GROMACS .gro file of C-alpha atoms in nm:
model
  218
    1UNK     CA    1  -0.795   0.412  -1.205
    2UNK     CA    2  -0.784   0.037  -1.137
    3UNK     CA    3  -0.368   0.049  -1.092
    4UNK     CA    4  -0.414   0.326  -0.843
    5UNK     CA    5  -0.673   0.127  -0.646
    6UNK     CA    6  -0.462  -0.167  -0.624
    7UNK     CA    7  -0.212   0.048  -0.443
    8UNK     CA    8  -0.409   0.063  -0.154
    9UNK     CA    9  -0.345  -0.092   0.135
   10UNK     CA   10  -0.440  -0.114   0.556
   11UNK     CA   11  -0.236   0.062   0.875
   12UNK     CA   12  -0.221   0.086   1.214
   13UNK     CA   13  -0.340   0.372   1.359
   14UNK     CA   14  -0.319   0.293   1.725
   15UNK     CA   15  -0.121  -0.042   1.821
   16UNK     CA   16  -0.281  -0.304   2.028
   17UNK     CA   17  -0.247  -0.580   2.281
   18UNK     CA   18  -0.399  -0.881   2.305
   19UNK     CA   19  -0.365  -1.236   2.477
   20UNK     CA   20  -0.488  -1.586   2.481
   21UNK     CA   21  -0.362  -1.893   2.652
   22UNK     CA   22  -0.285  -2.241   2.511
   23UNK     CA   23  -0.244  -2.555   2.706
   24UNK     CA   24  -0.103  -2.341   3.042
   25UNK     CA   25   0.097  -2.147   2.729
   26UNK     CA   26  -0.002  -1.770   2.772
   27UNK     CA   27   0.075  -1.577   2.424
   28UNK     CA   28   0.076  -1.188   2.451
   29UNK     CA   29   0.040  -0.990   2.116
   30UNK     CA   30   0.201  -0.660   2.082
   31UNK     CA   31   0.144  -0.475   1.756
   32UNK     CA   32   0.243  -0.137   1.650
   33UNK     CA   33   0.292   0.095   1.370
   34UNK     CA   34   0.667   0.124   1.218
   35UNK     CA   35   0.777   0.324   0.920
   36UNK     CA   36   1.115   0.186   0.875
   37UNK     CA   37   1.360  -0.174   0.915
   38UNK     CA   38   1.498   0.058   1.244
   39UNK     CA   39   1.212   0.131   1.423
   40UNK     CA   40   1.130  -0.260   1.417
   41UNK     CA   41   1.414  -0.385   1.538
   42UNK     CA   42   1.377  -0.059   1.789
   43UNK     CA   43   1.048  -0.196   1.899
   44UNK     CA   44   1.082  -0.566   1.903
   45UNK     CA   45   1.408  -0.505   2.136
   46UNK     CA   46   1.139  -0.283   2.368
   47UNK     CA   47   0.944  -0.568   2.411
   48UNK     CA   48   1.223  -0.819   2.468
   49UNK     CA   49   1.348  -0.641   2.756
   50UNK     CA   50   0.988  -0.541   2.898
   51UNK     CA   51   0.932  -0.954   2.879
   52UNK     CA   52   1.293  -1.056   2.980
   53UNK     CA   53   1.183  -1.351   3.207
   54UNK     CA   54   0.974  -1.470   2.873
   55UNK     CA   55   1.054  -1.818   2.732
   56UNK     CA   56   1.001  -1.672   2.328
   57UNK     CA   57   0.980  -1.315   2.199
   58UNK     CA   58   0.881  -1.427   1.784
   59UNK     CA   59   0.822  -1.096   1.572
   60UNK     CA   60   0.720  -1.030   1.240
   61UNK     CA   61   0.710  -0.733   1.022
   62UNK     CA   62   0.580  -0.633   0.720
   63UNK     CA   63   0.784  -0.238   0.569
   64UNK     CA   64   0.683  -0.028   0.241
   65UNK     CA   65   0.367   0.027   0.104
   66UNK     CA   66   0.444  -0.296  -0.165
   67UNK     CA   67   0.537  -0.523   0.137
   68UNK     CA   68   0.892  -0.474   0.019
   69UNK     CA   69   1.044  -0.573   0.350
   70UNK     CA   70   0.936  -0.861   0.570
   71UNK     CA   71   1.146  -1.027   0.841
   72UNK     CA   72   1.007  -1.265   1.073
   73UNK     CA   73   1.146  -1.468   1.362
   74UNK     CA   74   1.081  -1.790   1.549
   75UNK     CA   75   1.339  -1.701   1.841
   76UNK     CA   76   1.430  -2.032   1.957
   77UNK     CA   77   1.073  -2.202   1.880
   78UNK     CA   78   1.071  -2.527   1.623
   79UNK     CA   79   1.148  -2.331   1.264
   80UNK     CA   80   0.865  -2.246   1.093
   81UNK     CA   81   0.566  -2.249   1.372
   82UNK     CA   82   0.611  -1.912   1.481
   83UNK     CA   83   0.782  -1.626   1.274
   84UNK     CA   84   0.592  -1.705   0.968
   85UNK     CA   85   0.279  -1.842   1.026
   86UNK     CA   86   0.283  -1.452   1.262
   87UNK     CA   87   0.386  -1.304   0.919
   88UNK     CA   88   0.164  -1.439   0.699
   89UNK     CA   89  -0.153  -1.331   0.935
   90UNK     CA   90  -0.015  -0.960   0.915
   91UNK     CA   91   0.017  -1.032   0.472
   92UNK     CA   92  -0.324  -1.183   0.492
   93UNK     CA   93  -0.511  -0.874   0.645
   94UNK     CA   94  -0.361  -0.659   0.399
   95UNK     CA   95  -0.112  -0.447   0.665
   96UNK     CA   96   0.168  -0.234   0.578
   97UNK     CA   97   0.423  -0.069   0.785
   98UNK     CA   98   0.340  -0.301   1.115
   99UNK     CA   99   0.512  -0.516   1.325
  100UNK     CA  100   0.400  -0.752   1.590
  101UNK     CA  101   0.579  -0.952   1.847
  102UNK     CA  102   0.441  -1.220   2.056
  103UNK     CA  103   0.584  -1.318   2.399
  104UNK     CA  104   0.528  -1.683   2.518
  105UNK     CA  105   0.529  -1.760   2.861
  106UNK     CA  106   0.565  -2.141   2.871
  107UNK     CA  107   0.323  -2.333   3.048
  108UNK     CA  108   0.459  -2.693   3.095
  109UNK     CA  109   0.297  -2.866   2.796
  110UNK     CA  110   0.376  -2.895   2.415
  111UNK     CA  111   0.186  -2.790   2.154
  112UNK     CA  112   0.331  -2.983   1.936
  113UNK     CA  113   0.389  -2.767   1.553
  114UNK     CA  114   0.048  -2.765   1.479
  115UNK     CA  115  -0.060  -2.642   1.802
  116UNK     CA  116   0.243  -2.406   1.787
  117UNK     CA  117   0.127  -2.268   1.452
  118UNK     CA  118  -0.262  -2.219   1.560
  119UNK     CA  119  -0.115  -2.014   1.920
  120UNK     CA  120   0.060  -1.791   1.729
  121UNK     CA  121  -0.166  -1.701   1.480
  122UNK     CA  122  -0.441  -1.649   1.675
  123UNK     CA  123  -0.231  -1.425   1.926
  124UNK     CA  124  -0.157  -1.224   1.632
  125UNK     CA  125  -0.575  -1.218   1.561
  126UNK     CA  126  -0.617  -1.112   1.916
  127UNK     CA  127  -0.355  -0.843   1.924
  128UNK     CA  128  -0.503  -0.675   1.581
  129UNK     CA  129  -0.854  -0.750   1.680
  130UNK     CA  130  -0.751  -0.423   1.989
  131UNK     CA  131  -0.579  -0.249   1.748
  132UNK     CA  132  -0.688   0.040   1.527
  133UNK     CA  133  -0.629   0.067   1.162
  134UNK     CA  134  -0.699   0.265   0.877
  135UNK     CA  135  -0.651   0.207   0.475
  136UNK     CA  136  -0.415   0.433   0.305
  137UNK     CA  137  -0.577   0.541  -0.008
  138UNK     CA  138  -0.465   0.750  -0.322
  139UNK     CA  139  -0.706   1.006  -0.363
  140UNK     CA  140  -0.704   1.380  -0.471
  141UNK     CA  141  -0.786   1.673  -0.228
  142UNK     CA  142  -1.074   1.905  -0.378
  143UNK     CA  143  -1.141   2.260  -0.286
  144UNK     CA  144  -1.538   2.297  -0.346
  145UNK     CA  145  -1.731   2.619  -0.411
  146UNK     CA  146  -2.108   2.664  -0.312
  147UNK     CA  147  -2.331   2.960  -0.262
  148UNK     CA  148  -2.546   2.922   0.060
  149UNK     CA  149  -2.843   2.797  -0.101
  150UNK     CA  150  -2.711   2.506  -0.241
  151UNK     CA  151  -2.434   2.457   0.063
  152UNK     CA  152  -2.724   2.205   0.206
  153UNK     CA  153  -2.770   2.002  -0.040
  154UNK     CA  154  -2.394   1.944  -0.116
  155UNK     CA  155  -2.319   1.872   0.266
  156UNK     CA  156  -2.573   1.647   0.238
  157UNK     CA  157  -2.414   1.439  -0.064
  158UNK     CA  158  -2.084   1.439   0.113
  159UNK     CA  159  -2.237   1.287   0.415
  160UNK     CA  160  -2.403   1.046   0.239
  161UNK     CA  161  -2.035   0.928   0.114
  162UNK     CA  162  -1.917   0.940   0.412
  163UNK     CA  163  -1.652   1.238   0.288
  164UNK     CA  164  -1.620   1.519   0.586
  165UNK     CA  165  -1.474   1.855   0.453
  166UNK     CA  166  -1.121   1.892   0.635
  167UNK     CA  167  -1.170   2.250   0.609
  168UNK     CA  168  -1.528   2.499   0.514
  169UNK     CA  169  -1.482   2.855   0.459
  170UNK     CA  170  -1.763   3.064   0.483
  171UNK     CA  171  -1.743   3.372   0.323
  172UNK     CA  172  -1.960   3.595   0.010
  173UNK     CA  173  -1.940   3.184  -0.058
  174UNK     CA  174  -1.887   2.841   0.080
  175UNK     CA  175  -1.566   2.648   0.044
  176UNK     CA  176  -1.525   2.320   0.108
  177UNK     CA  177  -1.164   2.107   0.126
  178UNK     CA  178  -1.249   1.717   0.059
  179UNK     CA  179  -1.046   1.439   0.013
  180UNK     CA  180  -1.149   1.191  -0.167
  181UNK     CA  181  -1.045   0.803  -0.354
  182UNK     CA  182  -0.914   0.908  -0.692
  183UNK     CA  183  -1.152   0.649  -0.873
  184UNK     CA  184  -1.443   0.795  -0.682
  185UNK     CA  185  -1.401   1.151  -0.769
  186UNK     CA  186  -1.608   1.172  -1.119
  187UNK     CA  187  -1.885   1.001  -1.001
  188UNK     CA  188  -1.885   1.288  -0.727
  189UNK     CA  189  -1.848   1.570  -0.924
  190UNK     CA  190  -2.146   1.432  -1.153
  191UNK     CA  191  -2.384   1.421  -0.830
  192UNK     CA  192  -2.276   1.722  -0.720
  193UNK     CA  193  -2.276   1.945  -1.135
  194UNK     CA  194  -2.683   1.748  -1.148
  195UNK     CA  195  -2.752   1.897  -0.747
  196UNK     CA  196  -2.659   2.228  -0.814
  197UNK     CA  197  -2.807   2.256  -1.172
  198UNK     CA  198  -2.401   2.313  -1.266
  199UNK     CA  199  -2.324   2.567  -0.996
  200UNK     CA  200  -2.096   2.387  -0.800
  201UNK     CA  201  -1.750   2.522  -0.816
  202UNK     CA  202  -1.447   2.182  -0.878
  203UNK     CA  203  -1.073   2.297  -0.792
  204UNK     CA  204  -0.837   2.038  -0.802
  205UNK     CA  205  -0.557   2.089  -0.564
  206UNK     CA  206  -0.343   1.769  -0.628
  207UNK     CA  207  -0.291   1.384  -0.554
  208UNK     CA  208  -0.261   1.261  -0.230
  209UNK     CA  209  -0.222   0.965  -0.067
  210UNK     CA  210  -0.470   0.997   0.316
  211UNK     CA  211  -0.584   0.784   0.563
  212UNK     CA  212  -0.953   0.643   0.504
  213UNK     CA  213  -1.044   0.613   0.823
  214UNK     CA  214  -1.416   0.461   0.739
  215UNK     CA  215  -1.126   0.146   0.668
  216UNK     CA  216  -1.102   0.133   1.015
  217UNK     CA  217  -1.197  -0.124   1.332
  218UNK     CA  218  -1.110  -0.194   1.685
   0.00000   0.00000   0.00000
């Protein structure tokens, strides 16, 4: 159980923007969801051209559900104050399959590499802070069976969990389709076998991996 909860890890569900400015130095955060190497260089190129009068473009991005594949860039800032410190924010928060690029739009004044490092880091903060995410978890999808007298007090447990059915069948019985953390499914099952005095019916359908939304901010 413990090696399949160490697999989990946080995505973007909805990209964000966000901005601060440094010293006269404005720093615009772009983040967005990318499955694959291509669809970051696809996107960091996007934002190049939409910013083509901007001094820097520096991108990071994080691919694979391990982190297998990061590639940052400082693009023409001092090495080291951009790129990475904008990679190691995205590693820090725990995100997968992301990439972010902030655009710099020079304001007259140095920041110095210190300075440098704090601007980009934060712009990174401020674009996730507008962003969406979600944690991808390995779970298992259950197909529960209830008759209607005990339907209430089962829908009541999943609530309390925070677990809404993805599909409920109502028929000569009640069926229920949850999905739920793999290392959290016994404990359910027991709640549910001692609230229904054992009548509660348990399918297993199969693993999964799904998108735990209750994971998520904005």
């Amino acid at each position: 159980m413990a090696a399949r909860q160490s697999e989990d890890y946080r995505v973007v569900l909805e990209g964000g923007q966000g901005e601060i400015v440094e010293k006269k130095s404005r720093f615009i955060a772009t983040v967005r969801r990318v499955e694959t190497e291509q669809e970051a260089a696809a996107f960091i190129e996007e934002i190049k051209k939409k910013y083509w009068d901007a001094r820097h473009n520096c991108s990071a991005f994080v691919i694979g559900s391990r982190g297998e594949l990061t590639r940052c860039s400082d693009d023409g800032e001092p090495s080291g104050t951009a790129g990475r410190p904008m990679l190691e924010m995205l590693l820090a928060e725990g995100l997968r399959n992301v990439a972010v690029v902030v655009t710099r739009y020079f304001g007259g004044t140095l920041l110095g590499t210190g300075g440098l490092v704090r601007a980009y880091t934060q712009a990174v903060k401020a674009g996730l802070d507008n962003s969406i995410t979600g944690v991808m978890r390995q779970g298992v999808e259950i197909c529960l069976q209830t008759d209607y007298n005990d339907v209430g007090r089962v829908l009541y447990i999943l609530g309390q969990r925070e677990l809404e059915p993805l599909e409920s069948l109502y028929g000569q019985d009640v069926q229920l389709t949850i999905q739920i953390p793999t290392d959290q499914a016994q404990g359910l099952r027991r709640e549910l076998v001692e609230a229904t005095c054992g009548r509660i019916g348990w399918e297993h359908k199969g693993e999964i991996t799904f998108v735990d939304k209750k994971g998520t901010k904005s």
